[in-house]
mmCIF file of C-alpha atoms in Angstrom:
data_model
loop_
_atom_site.group_PDB
_atom_site.id
_atom_site.type_symbol
_atom_site.label_atom_id
_atom_site.label_comp_id
_atom_site.label_asym_id
_atom_site.label_seq_id
_atom_site.Cartn_x
_atom_site.Cartn_y
_atom_site.Cartn_z
ATOM 1 C CA MET Z 1 -3.674 14.139 75.773
ATOM 2 C CA ALA Z 2 -3.626 13.435 72.052
ATOM 3 C CA LEU Z 3 -0.684 11.155 71.321
ATOM 4 C CA ASN Z 4 -1.093 11.647 67.606
ATOM 5 C CA SER Z 5 0.127 15.218 68.108
ATOM 6 C CA LEU Z 6 2.783 14.384 70.728
ATOM 7 C CA ASN Z 7 6.265 13.073 70.153
ATOM 8 C CA SER Z 8 6.446 11.203 73.436
ATOM 9 C CA LEU Z 9 4.568 8.650 75.477
ATOM 10 C CA PRO Z 10 3.413 9.509 78.990
ATOM 11 C CA ALA Z 11 5.348 8.243 81.988
ATOM 12 C CA ILE Z 12 4.556 4.548 82.432
ATOM 13 C CA GLU Z 13 3.331 5.028 86.001
ATOM 14 C CA SER Z 14 0.580 7.374 84.751
ATOM 15 C CA VAL Z 15 -0.914 4.835 82.324
ATOM 16 C CA PRO Z 16 -3.422 3.114 84.685
ATOM 17 C CA GLY Z 17 -5.051 6.459 85.492
ATOM 18 C CA LEU Z 18 -5.532 7.496 81.873
ATOM 19 C CA SER Z 19 -8.853 7.453 80.068
ATOM 20 C CA THR Z 20 -9.732 4.673 77.638
ATOM 21 C CA THR Z 21 -9.148 7.100 74.764
ATOM 22 C CA GLU Z 22 -5.668 7.916 76.056
ATOM 23 C CA ARG Z 23 -4.793 4.239 76.594
ATOM 24 C CA THR Z 24 -6.016 3.506 73.067
ATOM 25 C CA ALA Z 25 -3.749 6.269 71.778
ATOM 26 C CA ILE Z 26 -0.795 4.589 73.523
ATOM 27 C CA LEU Z 27 -1.594 1.327 71.729
ATOM 28 C CA ASP Z 28 -1.846 3.251 68.432
ATOM 29 C CA HIS Z 29 1.511 4.855 69.103
ATOM 30 C CA LEU Z 30 3.272 1.593 69.969
ATOM 31 C CA PHE Z 31 1.540 -0.714 67.517
ATOM 32 C CA GLU Z 32 -0.893 0.452 64.803
ATOM 33 C CA PRO Z 33 -4.479 1.691 65.092
ATOM 34 C CA CYS Z 34 -6.529 -1.498 65.444
ATOM 35 C CA VAL Z 35 -9.918 -2.067 67.088
ATOM 36 C CA PRO Z 36 -9.268 -5.801 67.741
ATOM 37 C CA LEU Z 37 -6.048 -4.858 69.588
ATOM 38 C CA TYR Z 38 -7.971 -2.300 71.671
ATOM 39 C CA THR Z 39 -10.528 -4.948 72.570
ATOM 40 C CA LEU Z 40 -7.772 -7.377 73.561
ATOM 41 C CA SER Z 41 -5.402 -5.044 75.393
ATOM 42 C CA VAL Z 42 -6.784 -1.660 76.441
ATOM 43 C CA SER Z 43 -8.108 -2.948 79.790
ATOM 44 C CA LEU Z 44 -4.683 -4.490 80.540
ATOM 45 C CA LEU Z 45 -3.295 -0.959 80.697
ATOM 46 C CA THR Z 46 -5.604 -0.229 83.651
ATOM 47 C CA GLU Z 47 -5.589 -3.616 85.357
ATOM 48 C CA LYS Z 48 -1.827 -3.970 85.660
ATOM 49 C CA ILE Z 49 0.901 -1.576 86.761
ATOM 50 C CA PHE Z 50 3.968 -1.831 84.562
ATOM 51 C CA ASP Z 51 7.542 -0.923 85.471
ATOM 52 C CA SER Z 52 8.350 0.047 81.893
ATOM 53 C CA TYR Z 53 6.931 0.195 78.402
ATOM 54 C CA GLU Z 54 9.019 -2.883 77.649
ATOM 55 C CA ASP Z 55 7.023 -4.747 80.330
ATOM 56 C CA LEU Z 56 3.744 -3.455 78.890
ATOM 57 C CA ILE Z 57 4.753 -4.576 75.383
ATOM 58 C CA SER Z 58 5.822 -7.990 76.712
ATOM 59 C CA SER Z 59 2.425 -8.440 78.373
ATOM 60 C CA ILE Z 60 0.655 -7.608 75.120
ATOM 61 C CA GLY Z 61 3.036 -10.028 73.408
ATOM 62 C CA VAL Z 62 1.831 -12.736 75.802
ATOM 63 C CA GLN Z 63 -1.787 -11.948 74.899
ATOM 64 C CA LEU Z 64 -0.955 -12.159 71.188
ATOM 65 C CA THR Z 65 1.021 -15.369 71.670
ATOM 66 C CA ASP Z 66 -1.935 -16.900 73.517
ATOM 67 C CA LEU Z 67 -4.067 -16.148 70.458
ATOM 68 C CA ALA Z 68 -1.391 -17.654 68.177
ATOM 69 C CA GLU Z 69 -1.182 -20.839 70.224
ATOM 70 C CA SER Z 70 -4.921 -21.277 70.599
ATOM 71 C CA SER Z 71 -6.598 -24.036 68.639
ATOM 72 C CA SER Z 72 -9.641 -21.809 68.161
ATOM 73 C CA THR Z 73 -10.222 -20.592 64.619
ATOM 74 C CA SER Z 74 -11.773 -17.398 65.954
ATOM 75 C CA ASP Z 75 -8.604 -16.667 67.979
ATOM 76 C CA SER Z 76 -6.473 -17.135 64.848
ATOM 77 C CA GLU Z 77 -8.769 -14.842 62.892
ATOM 78 C CA TRP Z 78 -8.637 -12.262 65.713
ATOM 79 C CA LEU Z 79 -4.834 -12.357 65.683
ATOM 80 C CA ASP Z 80 -4.752 -12.136 61.894
ATOM 81 C CA SER Z 81 -6.876 -8.977 62.021
ATOM 82 C CA ILE Z 82 -4.412 -7.440 64.491
ATOM 83 C CA LEU Z 83 -1.430 -8.358 62.311
ATOM 84 C CA ALA Z 84 -3.207 -6.950 59.257
ATOM 85 C CA ALA Z 85 -3.294 -3.516 60.918
ATOM 86 C CA HIS Z 86 0.355 -3.150 59.937
ATOM 87 C CA PRO Z 87 0.791 -1.685 56.467
ATOM 88 C CA ARG Z 88 2.264 -3.799 53.718
ATOM 89 C CA LEU Z 89 5.979 -3.241 53.263
ATOM 90 C CA GLY Z 90 6.581 -0.735 50.514
ATOM 91 C CA GLN Z 91 2.974 0.444 50.524
ATOM 92 C CA THR Z 92 2.895 4.126 49.613
ATOM 93 C CA ASN Z 93 -0.409 5.194 51.163
ATOM 94 C CA VAL Z 94 0.483 4.405 54.787
ATOM 95 C CA GLU Z 95 -1.692 6.036 57.446
ATOM 96 C CA SER Z 96 0.797 5.799 60.293
ATOM 97 C CA SER Z 97 3.554 8.428 60.164
ATOM 98 C CA GLN Z 98 5.752 6.093 62.224
ATOM 99 C CA SER Z 99 5.362 3.226 59.740
ATOM 100 C CA ARG Z 100 5.956 5.625 56.870
ATOM 101 C CA ALA Z 101 9.229 6.783 58.445
ATOM 102 C CA GLU Z 102 10.306 3.249 59.409
ATOM 103 C CA GLN Z 103 9.788 2.010 55.850
ATOM 104 C CA ALA Z 104 11.223 5.072 54.062
ATOM 105 C CA GLN Z 105 14.374 3.356 52.800
ATOM 106 C CA LEU Z 106 12.297 0.519 51.342
ATOM 107 C CA ASN Z 107 10.605 2.974 48.983
ATOM 108 C CA SER Z 108 13.757 4.562 47.591
ATOM 109 C CA ASP Z 109 14.971 1.984 45.057
ATOM 110 C CA GLY Z 110 12.708 2.851 42.148
ATOM 111 C CA HIS Z 111 9.609 1.436 40.500
ATOM 112 C CA SER Z 112 10.931 -2.035 39.568
ATOM 113 C CA SER Z 113 12.033 -2.744 43.151
ATOM 114 C CA ALA Z 114 8.719 -1.422 44.447
ATOM 115 C CA GLN Z 115 6.892 -3.743 42.051
ATOM 116 C CA SER Z 116 9.030 -6.699 43.179
ATOM 117 C CA LEU Z 117 8.112 -5.971 46.784
ATOM 118 C CA ALA Z 118 4.423 -5.621 45.863
ATOM 119 C CA ASP Z 119 4.620 -8.983 44.049
ATOM 120 C CA LEU Z 120 6.211 -10.618 47.118
ATOM 121 C CA ASN Z 121 3.520 -9.129 49.370
ATOM 122 C CA ALA Z 122 0.884 -10.660 47.083
ATOM 123 C CA LEU Z 123 2.640 -14.056 47.082
ATOM 124 C CA TYR Z 124 2.984 -13.944 50.873
ATOM 125 C CA GLU Z 125 -0.709 -13.176 51.316
ATOM 126 C CA GLN Z 126 -1.615 -15.929 48.867
ATOM 127 C CA THR Z 127 0.597 -18.387 50.779
ATOM 128 C CA PHE Z 128 -0.773 -17.245 54.137
ATOM 129 C CA PRO Z 129 -4.402 -16.194 53.596
ATOM 130 C CA GLY Z 130 -5.489 -13.609 56.128
ATOM 131 C CA LEU Z 131 -1.944 -12.782 57.233
ATOM 132 C CA ARG Z 132 0.191 -9.748 56.486
ATOM 133 C CA TYR Z 133 3.981 -9.937 56.334
ATOM 134 C CA VAL Z 134 5.169 -8.003 59.387
ATOM 135 C CA VAL Z 135 8.852 -7.481 60.139
ATOM 136 C CA PHE Z 136 10.977 -5.055 62.127
ATOM 137 C CA VAL Z 137 12.768 -3.236 59.310
ATOM 138 C CA ASP Z 138 15.298 -1.600 61.673
ATOM 139 C CA GLY Z 139 17.351 0.016 58.895
ATOM 140 C CA ARG Z 140 17.795 -3.200 56.914
ATOM 141 C CA SER Z 141 17.895 -2.934 53.140
ATOM 142 C CA ARG Z 142 15.054 -3.880 50.838
ATOM 143 C CA SER Z 143 17.036 -6.869 49.526
ATOM 144 C CA ILE Z 144 17.571 -8.279 53.039
ATOM 145 C CA ILE Z 145 13.887 -7.809 53.864
ATOM 146 C CA MET Z 146 12.850 -9.425 50.562
ATOM 147 C CA ASP Z 147 15.188 -12.384 51.211
ATOM 148 C CA ASP Z 148 13.573 -12.837 54.634
ATOM 149 C CA MET Z 149 10.130 -12.658 53.062
ATOM 150 C CA LYS Z 150 11.076 -15.294 50.466
ATOM 151 C CA GLU Z 151 12.410 -17.608 53.198
ATOM 152 C CA ARG Z 152 9.239 -17.260 55.223
ATOM 153 C CA ILE Z 153 7.101 -17.950 52.141
ATOM 154 C CA LYS Z 154 9.243 -20.991 51.338
ATOM 155 C CA ARG Z 155 8.849 -22.275 54.905
ATOM 156 C CA GLY Z 156 5.068 -22.184 54.403
ATOM 157 C CA ASP Z 157 4.183 -22.545 58.092
ATOM 158 C CA PRO Z 158 1.290 -20.252 59.158
ATOM 159 C CA THR Z 159 1.806 -21.000 62.867
ATOM 160 C CA ALA Z 160 5.481 -20.023 62.673
ATOM 161 C CA GLU Z 161 4.465 -16.906 60.745
ATOM 162 C CA ARG Z 162 2.082 -15.782 63.436
ATOM 163 C CA ARG Z 163 4.775 -16.276 66.092
ATOM 164 C CA ALA Z 164 7.388 -14.443 63.997
ATOM 165 C CA ALA Z 165 4.997 -11.581 63.349
ATOM 166 C CA ILE Z 166 4.355 -11.147 67.073
ATOM 167 C CA LYS Z 167 7.694 -11.430 68.797
ATOM 168 C CA ARG Z 168 11.154 -11.869 67.427
ATOM 169 C CA GLN Z 169 10.823 -10.185 64.068
ATOM 170 C CA ALA Z 170 7.933 -7.830 64.262
ATOM 171 C CA MET Z 171 5.136 -6.304 66.300
ATOM 172 C CA CYS Z 172 6.729 -6.354 69.741
ATOM 173 C CA ALA Z 173 10.170 -5.402 68.401
ATOM 174 C CA ILE Z 174 8.617 -2.490 66.474
ATOM 175 C CA ALA Z 175 6.637 -1.392 69.541
ATOM 176 C CA ALA Z 176 9.724 -1.609 71.786
ATOM 177 C CA ASP Z 177 11.715 0.498 69.331
ATOM 178 C CA ARG Z 178 8.925 3.076 69.174
ATOM 179 C CA ALA Z 179 8.755 3.169 72.971
ATOM 180 C CA ARG Z 180 12.527 3.661 73.293
ATOM 181 C CA ARG Z 181 12.339 6.609 70.922
ATOM 182 C CA ASN Z 182 9.232 8.222 72.452
ATOM 183 C CA VAL Z 183 9.142 7.875 76.242
ATOM 184 C CA VAL Z 184 9.268 11.035 78.367
#
């Protein structure tokens, strides 16, 4: 099973019996290719039986939230490396075909808008060293996304950023949307 060439995820009840390579491909498909995420979560896909991909994603969300709430610097750095697996918004050389498709409308407003988004990405990463702005685009316009990015920069709270990037605005919402679109 090579998920990169498939348009659907396997039935959730088959996940525990899959090979490590196949479970890693599921994580790639739902999230983004990321060795630190594999290290954190690939065994979870064998150790626990899930009723749905939503449950699986929620369990990974708990793991990520535990990292976000930890006082350990190494846990924060581990989480930051997972968040950084997501491509920058508006980035043109995106490896993931899913991210490329999800961000397509953000790249359609011309060079000056693209430069504005690149500038905001740089400001975000300067404000939050080690973090990447991650948001569930979900068909929203570039201006709405940029306004959200500006608000989050203005807030200036790295802990709130990590939480936002995991749950309500980003990684888990993106993964859940991908699962809804790709389950057999």
